[in-house]
Every structure is written in structure tokens, then in C-alpha cells.
CSV table of N, CA and C in Angstrom, one decimal:
chain,number,residue,atom,x,y,z
A,17,MET,N,0.8,-1.2,0.0
A,17,MET,CA,0.0,0.0,0.0
A,17,MET,C,0.9,1.2,0.0
A,18,PRO,N,0.6,2.2,-0.9
A,18,PRO,CA,1.5,3.4,-0.9
A,18,PRO,C,1.5,4.2,0.4
A,19,VAL,N,2.5,4.9,0.6
A,19,VAL,CA,2.7,5.7,1.9
A,19,VAL,C,1.6,6.7,2.0
A,20,SER,N,1.3,7.4,0.9
A,20,SER,CA,0.3,8.5,1.0
A,20,SER,C,-1.1,8.0,1.4
A,21,VAL,N,-1.5,6.8,1.0
A,21,VAL,CA,-2.8,6.2,1.4
A,21,VAL,C,-2.8,5.9,2.9
A,22,LEU,N,-1.7,5.4,3.4
A,22,LEU,CA,-1.6,5.1,4.8
A,22,LEU,C,-1.7,6.4,5.6
A,23,ALA,N,-1.0,7.4,5.2
A,23,ALA,CA,-1.0,8.7,5.9
A,23,ALA,C,-2.3,9.3,5.9
A,24,ALA,N,-3.0,9.2,4.8
A,24,ALA,CA,-4.4,9.8,4.7
A,24,ALA,C,-5.4,9.1,5.6
A,25,ALA,N,-5.2,7.8,5.7
A,25,ALA,CA,-6.2,7.0,6.5
A,25,ALA,C,-6.0,7.3,8.0
A,26,SER,N,-4.8,7.7,8.4
A,26,SER,CA,-4.6,7.9,9.8
A,26,SER,C,-4.8,9.3,10.3
A,27,THR,N,-5.1,10.2,9.5
A,27,THR,CA,-5.3,11.6,9.9
A,27,THR,C,-6.7,11.7,10.5
A,28,PRO,N,-6.8,12.5,11.6
A,28,PRO,CA,-8.0,12.7,12.3
A,28,PRO,C,-9.0,13.6,11.4
A,29,SER,N,-10.2,13.5,11.7
A,29,SER,CA,-11.2,14.4,10.9
A,29,SER,C,-11.1,15.8,11.4
A,30,VAL,N,-11.7,16.7,10.6
A,30,VAL,CA,-11.7,18.1,10.9
A,30,VAL,C,-12.4,18.4,12.2
A,31,ALA,N,-13.5,17.7,12.4
A,31,ALA,CA,-14.2,17.9,13.7
A,31,ALA,C,-13.4,17.6,14.9
A,32,THR,N,-12.6,16.5,14.8
A,32,THR,CA,-11.8,16.1,15.9
A,32,THR,C,-10.7,17.1,16.1
A,33,GLN,N,-10.1,17.6,15.0
A,33,GLN,CA,-9.0,18.6,15.2
A,33,GLN,C,-9.6,19.9,15.8
A,34,LEU,N,-10.8,20.3,15.3
A,34,LEU,CA,-11.4,21.5,15.9
A,34,LEU,C,-11.7,21.3,17.4
A,35,PHE,N,-12.2,20.2,17.7
A,35,PHE,CA,-12.5,19.9,19.1
A,35,PHE,C,-11.2,19.9,20.0
A,36,GLY,N,-10.2,19.3,19.5
A,36,GLY,CA,-8.9,19.3,20.2
A,36,GLY,C,-8.3,20.7,20.4
A,37,SER,N,-8.4,21.5,19.3
A,37,SER,CA,-7.9,22.9,19.4
A,37,SER,C,-8.7,23.7,20.3
A,38,GLY,N,-10.1,23.5,20.3
A,38,GLY,CA,-10.9,24.2,21.2
A,38,GLY,C,-10.6,23.9,22.7
A,39,LEU,N,-10.4,22.6,22.9
A,39,LEU,CA,-10.0,22.3,24.3
A,39,LEU,C,-8.7,22.9,24.8
A,40,ILE,N,-7.8,23.0,23.9
A,40,ILE,CA,-6.5,23.6,24.2
A,40,ILE,C,-6.7,25.1,24.4
A,41,GLY,N,-7.5,25.7,23.6
A,41,GLY,CA,-7.8,27.2,23.8
A,41,GLY,C,-8.5,27.4,25.1
A,42,LEU,N,-9.5,26.5,25.4
A,42,LEU,CA,-10.2,26.7,26.7
A,42,LEU,C,-9.2,26.5,27.9
A,43,ARG,N,-8.4,25.6,27.8
A,43,ARG,CA,-7.4,25.3,28.9
A,43,ARG,C,-6.5,26.5,29.1
A,44,GLU,N,-6.0,27.1,28.0
A,44,GLU,CA,-5.1,28.2,28.0
A,44,GLU,C,-5.8,29.4,28.6
A,45,GLY,N,-7.0,29.6,28.2
A,45,GLY,CA,-7.8,30.7,28.7
A,45,GLY,C,-8.1,30.7,30.2
A,46,LEU,N,-8.4,29.4,30.6
A,46,LEU,CA,-8.6,29.2,32.1
A,46,LEU,C,-7.3,29.5,32.8
A,47,GLU,N,-6.1,29.1,32.3
A,47,GLU,CA,-4.8,29.3,32.9
A,47,GLU,C,-4.6,30.8,33.0
A,48,ALA,N,-4.8,31.5,31.9
A,48,ALA,CA,-4.6,33.0,32.0
A,48,ALA,C,-5.5,33.6,33.0
A,49,GLY,N,-6.8,33.2,33.0
A,49,GLY,CA,-7.7,33.7,34.0
A,49,GLY,C,-7.3,33.5,35.5
A,50,ILE,N,-6.7,32.3,35.7
A,50,ILE,CA,-6.2,32.0,37.1
A,50,ILE,C,-5.0,33.0,37.4
A,51,VAL,N,-4.1,33.2,36.5
A,51,VAL,CA,-3.0,34.1,36.7
A,51,VAL,C,-3.5,35.5,37.0
A,52,VAL,N,-4.5,36.0,36.2
A,52,VAL,CA,-5.0,37.3,36.5
A,52,VAL,C,-5.7,37.4,37.8
A,53,MET,N,-6.5,36.3,38.2
A,53,MET,CA,-7.1,36.3,39.5
A,53,MET,C,-6.1,36.3,40.7
A,54,ILE,N,-5.0,35.6,40.5
A,54,ILE,CA,-3.9,35.6,41.5
A,54,ILE,C,-3.3,37.0,41.6
A,55,LEU,N,-3.0,37.6,40.5
A,55,LEU,CA,-2.5,39.0,40.5
A,55,LEU,C,-3.4,39.9,41.2
A,56,ALA,N,-4.7,39.9,40.8
A,56,ALA,CA,-5.7,40.8,41.4
A,56,ALA,C,-5.8,40.5,42.9
A,57,ALA,N,-5.9,39.3,43.3
A,57,ALA,CA,-6.0,39.0,44.8
A,57,ALA,C,-4.8,39.5,45.5
A,58,TYR,N,-3.6,39.3,45.0
A,58,TYR,CA,-2.4,39.8,45.7
A,58,TYR,C,-2.4,41.3,45.8
A,59,LEU,N,-2.8,42.0,44.7
A,59,LEU,CA,-2.8,43.5,44.8
A,59,LEU,C,-3.9,43.9,45.8
A,60,VAL,N,-5.0,43.3,45.9
A,60,VAL,CA,-6.0,43.7,46.8
A,60,VAL,C,-5.5,43.4,48.3
A,61,LYS,N,-4.9,42.2,48.5
A,61,LYS,CA,-4.4,41.9,49.8
A,61,LYS,C,-3.3,42.8,50.2
A,62,ALA,N,-2.5,43.3,49.3
A,62,ALA,CA,-1.4,44.2,49.6
A,62,ALA,C,-1.9,45.6,49.6
A,63,GLN,N,-3.1,45.8,49.5
A,63,GLN,CA,-3.7,47.2,49.6
A,63,GLN,C,-3.1,48.1,48.4
A,64,ARG,N,-3.0,47.5,47.3
A,64,ARG,CA,-2.5,48.2,46.1
A,64,ARG,C,-3.6,48.2,45.0
A,65,ARG,N,-4.8,48.6,45.4
A,65,ARG,CA,-5.9,48.6,44.4
A,65,ARG,C,-5.6,49.6,43.3
A,66,ASP,N,-4.8,50.5,43.5
A,66,ASP,CA,-4.4,51.5,42.4
A,66,ASP,C,-3.7,50.8,41.2
A,67,ALA,N,-3.0,49.7,41.5
A,67,ALA,CA,-2.3,49.0,40.5
A,67,ALA,C,-3.2,48.0,39.7
A,68,LEU,N,-4.4,47.8,40.1
A,68,LEU,CA,-5.3,46.9,39.4
A,68,LEU,C,-5.6,47.4,38.0
A,69,LYS,N,-5.5,48.7,37.8
A,69,LYS,CA,-5.8,49.3,36.4
A,69,LYS,C,-4.8,48.7,35.4
A,70,TRP,N,-3.5,48.5,35.9
A,70,TRP,CA,-2.5,48.0,35.0
A,70,TRP,C,-2.7,46.5,34.6
A,71,VAL,N,-3.2,45.8,35.6
A,71,VAL,CA,-3.6,44.4,35.3
A,71,VAL,C,-4.7,44.3,34.2
A,72,TRP,N,-5.7,45.1,34.4
A,72,TRP,CA,-6.8,45.1,33.5
A,72,TRP,C,-6.4,45.7,32.1
A,73,LEU,N,-5.5,46.6,32.1
A,73,LEU,CA,-5.0,47.2,30.9
A,73,LEU,C,-4.2,46.1,30.1
A,74,GLY,N,-3.4,45.3,30.9
A,74,GLY,CA,-2.7,44.1,30.2
A,74,GLY,C,-3.7,43.1,29.7
A,75,VAL,N,-4.8,42.8,30.4
A,75,VAL,CA,-5.8,41.9,29.9
A,75,VAL,C,-6.4,42.4,28.6
A,76,ALA,N,-6.7,43.7,28.6
A,76,ALA,CA,-7.3,44.3,27.4
A,76,ALA,C,-6.4,44.3,26.2
A,77,ILE,N,-5.1,44.5,26.5
A,77,ILE,CA,-4.1,44.5,25.4
A,77,ILE,C,-4.0,43.1,24.8
A,78,ALA,N,-4.0,42.1,25.7
A,78,ALA,CA,-3.9,40.7,25.3
A,78,ALA,C,-5.1,40.3,24.5
A,79,VAL,N,-6.3,40.7,24.9
A,79,VAL,CA,-7.5,40.3,24.1
A,79,VAL,C,-7.5,41.0,22.8
A,80,ALA,N,-7.0,42.3,22.7
A,80,ALA,CA,-6.9,43.0,21.4
A,80,ALA,C,-5.9,42.3,20.5
A,81,MET,N,-4.8,41.9,21.1
A,81,MET,CA,-3.8,41.2,20.3
A,81,MET,C,-4.3,39.9,19.7
A,82,VAL,N,-5.1,39.1,20.5
A,82,VAL,CA,-5.7,37.9,20.0
A,82,VAL,C,-6.6,38.2,18.8
A,83,ALA,N,-7.4,39.2,19.0
A,83,ALA,CA,-8.4,39.6,17.9
A,83,ALA,C,-7.7,40.0,16.7
A,84,ILE,N,-6.6,40.8,16.8
A,84,ILE,CA,-5.9,41.3,15.6
A,84,ILE,C,-5.2,40.1,14.9
A,85,ILE,N,-4.6,39.2,15.7
A,85,ILE,CA,-4.0,38.1,15.0
A,85,ILE,C,-5.0,37.2,14.4
A,86,PHE,N,-6.2,37.0,15.0
A,86,PHE,CA,-7.2,36.2,14.4
A,86,PHE,C,-7.7,36.7,13.1
A,87,PHE,N,-8.0,38.0,13.1
A,87,PHE,CA,-8.4,38.6,11.8
A,87,PHE,C,-7.4,38.7,10.8
A,88,ALA,N,-6.1,38.8,11.1
A,88,ALA,CA,-5.0,38.8,10.2
A,88,ALA,C,-4.9,37.4,9.6
A,89,ILE,N,-5.0,36.4,10.4
A,89,ILE,CA,-4.9,35.0,9.8
A,89,ILE,C,-6.1,34.7,9.0
A,90,HIS,N,-7.3,35.0,9.5
A,90,HIS,CA,-8.6,34.7,8.9
A,90,HIS,C,-8.7,35.4,7.5
A,91,TYR,N,-8.5,36.7,7.5
A,91,TYR,CA,-8.7,37.4,6.2
A,91,TYR,C,-7.4,37.6,5.4
A,92,GLY,N,-6.3,37.5,6.1
A,92,GLY,CA,-5.0,37.7,5.3
A,92,GLY,C,-4.6,36.5,4.6
A,93,THR,N,-4.9,35.3,5.0
A,93,THR,CA,-4.4,34.1,4.3
A,93,THR,C,-5.5,33.5,3.4
A,94,SER,N,-6.6,34.1,3.3
A,94,SER,CA,-7.7,33.5,2.4
A,94,SER,C,-7.3,33.6,1.0
A,95,THR,N,-6.5,34.5,0.6
A,95,THR,CA,-6.1,34.7,-0.8
A,95,THR,C,-4.7,34.1,-1.1
A,96,VAL,N,-4.1,33.6,-0.2
A,96,VAL,CA,-2.7,33.0,-0.4
A,96,VAL,C,-2.8,31.6,-0.8
A,97,ASP,N,-2.0,31.2,-1.8
A,97,ASP,CA,-2.0,29.8,-2.3
A,97,ASP,C,-0.6,29.4,-2.6
A,98,GLY,N,-0.4,28.2,-2.9
A,98,GLY,CA,0.9,27.7,-3.4
A,98,GLY,C,2.0,27.7,-2.3
A,99,LEU,N,3.2,28.0,-2.7
A,99,LEU,CA,4.3,28.0,-1.9
A,99,LEU,C,4.2,29.0,-0.7
A,100,THR,N,3.6,30.1,-0.9
A,100,THR,CA,3.4,31.1,0.1
A,100,THR,C,2.6,30.6,1.2
A,101,ALA,N,1.5,29.9,0.9
A,101,ALA,CA,0.6,29.3,1.9
A,101,ALA,C,1.4,28.2,2.7
A,102,GLU,N,2.2,27.5,2.1
A,102,GLU,CA,3.0,26.5,2.8
A,102,GLU,C,4.0,27.1,3.7
A,103,ILE,N,4.6,28.2,3.3
A,103,ILE,CA,5.6,28.9,4.2
A,103,ILE,C,4.9,29.5,5.4
A,104,ILE,N,3.7,30.1,5.2
A,104,ILE,CA,2.9,30.6,6.3
A,104,ILE,C,2.5,29.5,7.2
A,105,ALA,N,2.1,28.3,6.7
A,105,ALA,CA,1.7,27.2,7.5
A,105,ALA,C,2.9,26.6,8.2
A,106,GLY,N,4.1,26.9,7.8
A,106,GLY,CA,5.3,26.3,8.4
A,106,GLY,C,5.7,25.0,7.8
A,107,VAL,N,5.2,24.7,6.6
A,107,VAL,CA,5.6,23.5,5.9
A,107,VAL,C,6.7,23.8,4.9
A,108,PRO,N,7.9,23.2,5.1
A,108,PRO,CA,8.9,23.5,4.2
A,108,PRO,C,8.6,23.0,2.8
A,109,PRO,N,9.0,23.7,1.7
A,109,PRO,CA,8.6,23.3,0.4
A,109,PRO,C,9.2,21.9,0.0
A,110,TRP,N,10.2,21.4,0.7
A,110,TRP,CA,10.8,20.1,0.3
A,110,TRP,C,10.2,19.0,1.1
A,111,SER,N,9.2,19.3,1.9
A,111,SER,CA,8.6,18.2,2.7
A,111,SER,C,7.7,17.4,1.9
A,112,PRO,N,7.4,16.1,2.3
A,112,PRO,CA,6.5,15.3,1.5
A,112,PRO,C,5.1,15.7,1.4
A,113,SER,N,4.7,16.6,2.3
A,113,SER,CA,3.3,17.1,2.3
A,113,SER,C,3.1,18.3,1.4
A,114,SER,N,4.2,18.8,0.8
A,114,SER,CA,4.1,20.0,0.0
A,114,SER,C,3.4,19.6,-1.3
A,115,SER,N,3.0,20.6,-2.1
A,115,SER,CA,2.2,20.4,-3.3
A,115,SER,C,3.1,19.8,-4.4
A,116,SER,N,4.4,20.0,-4.4
A,116,SER,CA,5.2,19.5,-5.5
A,116,SER,C,5.4,18.0,-5.4
A,117,ARG,N,5.3,17.4,-4.2
A,117,ARG,CA,5.4,16.0,-4.0
A,117,ARG,C,6.8,15.5,-4.4
A,118,SER,N,7.8,16.3,-4.3
A,118,SER,CA,9.2,15.9,-4.6
A,118,SER,C,10.1,16.5,-3.6
A,119,TRP,N,11.2,15.8,-3.3
A,119,TRP,CA,12.2,16.3,-2.4
A,119,TRP,C,13.2,17.2,-3.2
A,120,SER,N,13.1,18.5,-3.1
A,120,SER,CA,14.0,19.3,-3.9
A,120,SER,C,15.3,19.7,-3.2
A,121,CYS,N,15.6,19.1,-2.0
A,121,CYS,CA,16.8,19.4,-1.2
A,121,CYS,C,18.0,18.7,-1.8
A,122,GLY,N,17.8,17.7,-2.7
A,122,GLY,CA,19.0,17.1,-3.3
A,122,GLY,C,19.6,16.0,-2.5
A,123,CYS,N,19.0,15.6,-1.5
A,123,CYS,CA,19.6,14.6,-0.6
A,123,CYS,C,19.2,13.2,-1.1
A,124,ALA,N,20.2,12.4,-1.6
A,124,ALA,CA,19.9,11.1,-2.2
A,124,ALA,C,19.5,10.1,-1.1
A,125,ARG,N,19.9,10.2,0.1
A,125,ARG,CA,19.5,9.3,1.1
A,125,ARG,C,18.0,9.4,1.4
A,126,LEU,N,17.5,10.6,1.4
A,126,LEU,CA,16.1,10.8,1.6
A,126,LEU,C,15.3,10.2,0.5
A,127,ARG,N,15.8,10.4,-0.7
A,127,ARG,CA,15.0,9.8,-1.9
A,127,ARG,C,15.0,8.3,-1.8
A,128,ARG,N,16.1,7.6,-1.3
A,128,ARG,CA,16.1,6.2,-1.1
A,128,ARG,C,15.2,5.8,0.0
A,129,THR,N,15.1,6.6,1.1
A,129,THR,CA,14.3,6.3,2.3
A,129,THR,C,12.8,6.4,1.9
A,130,PHE,N,12.5,7.4,1.1
A,130,PHE,CA,11.1,7.6,0.8
A,130,PHE,C,10.9,7.5,-0.8
A,131,PRO,N,11.0,6.3,-1.3
A,131,PRO,CA,10.9,6.1,-2.7
A,131,PRO,C,9.6,6.4,-3.4
A,132,ALA,N,8.5,6.4,-2.6
A,132,ALA,CA,7.2,6.6,-3.2
A,132,ALA,C,6.9,8.1,-3.3
A,133,ILE,N,7.7,8.9,-2.8
A,133,ILE,CA,7.4,10.4,-2.9
A,133,ILE,C,8.0,11.0,-4.1
């Protein structure tokens, strides 16, 4: 059986990937919330309520950065295709998952190891 068929059969579905990514995002958000609560509790306990504005400013900046990055990725990459899309995704053009389906790095050992590519 060719290597590409085996690789395609073992990949998780899109729904599974989205669910996993959502759980990771939820966990990271909860961790960030815990850190902010600890900082706020410490500042209140230390009678430094005046410094709480800086904590909330940091939270607002973090949320704004997430929104900016989301919109840049969502709308900025919708018109990108080919090699540029692979570079943005972090896939090197000589990898077996690239659109060219060939190893352009010139390494003979890799060609012998992956003859089906």
C-alpha cells in the first residue's frame, strides 16, 4: 500500500481537530484567568488597588492582540496559495506534504528512504 494512502487514512477528521484545538484554547484561557485572579487577589491583599488598572490594561491588550492576530490570519491568508501558503503554515517546500510531491533538497539518502514520494 502506498505511503500516501496510509498517511491519509490515519489523519483525524476536521471535527476532531477543531474539538482538540478548542479544548487547548479553553485550557489556556482558564490558565490565563487564574493568573489574572492571583495577581488581582495579591494586589487587593497588599492594599494596592491602584495597580489593578495595569492588570486590566494588560488583559485588554492581550484580548486585542488575539483579535488582531485572528483577523489577520482569517482574512489575510484566504487569498494566499501555493508556496506562500506552505511557508505561512510552516511546511517547508521540500517536505513530502508539499504540493510539489518531490524532495528538492537534493539529498539522495532521503530519496532512497522515501521512494514513493
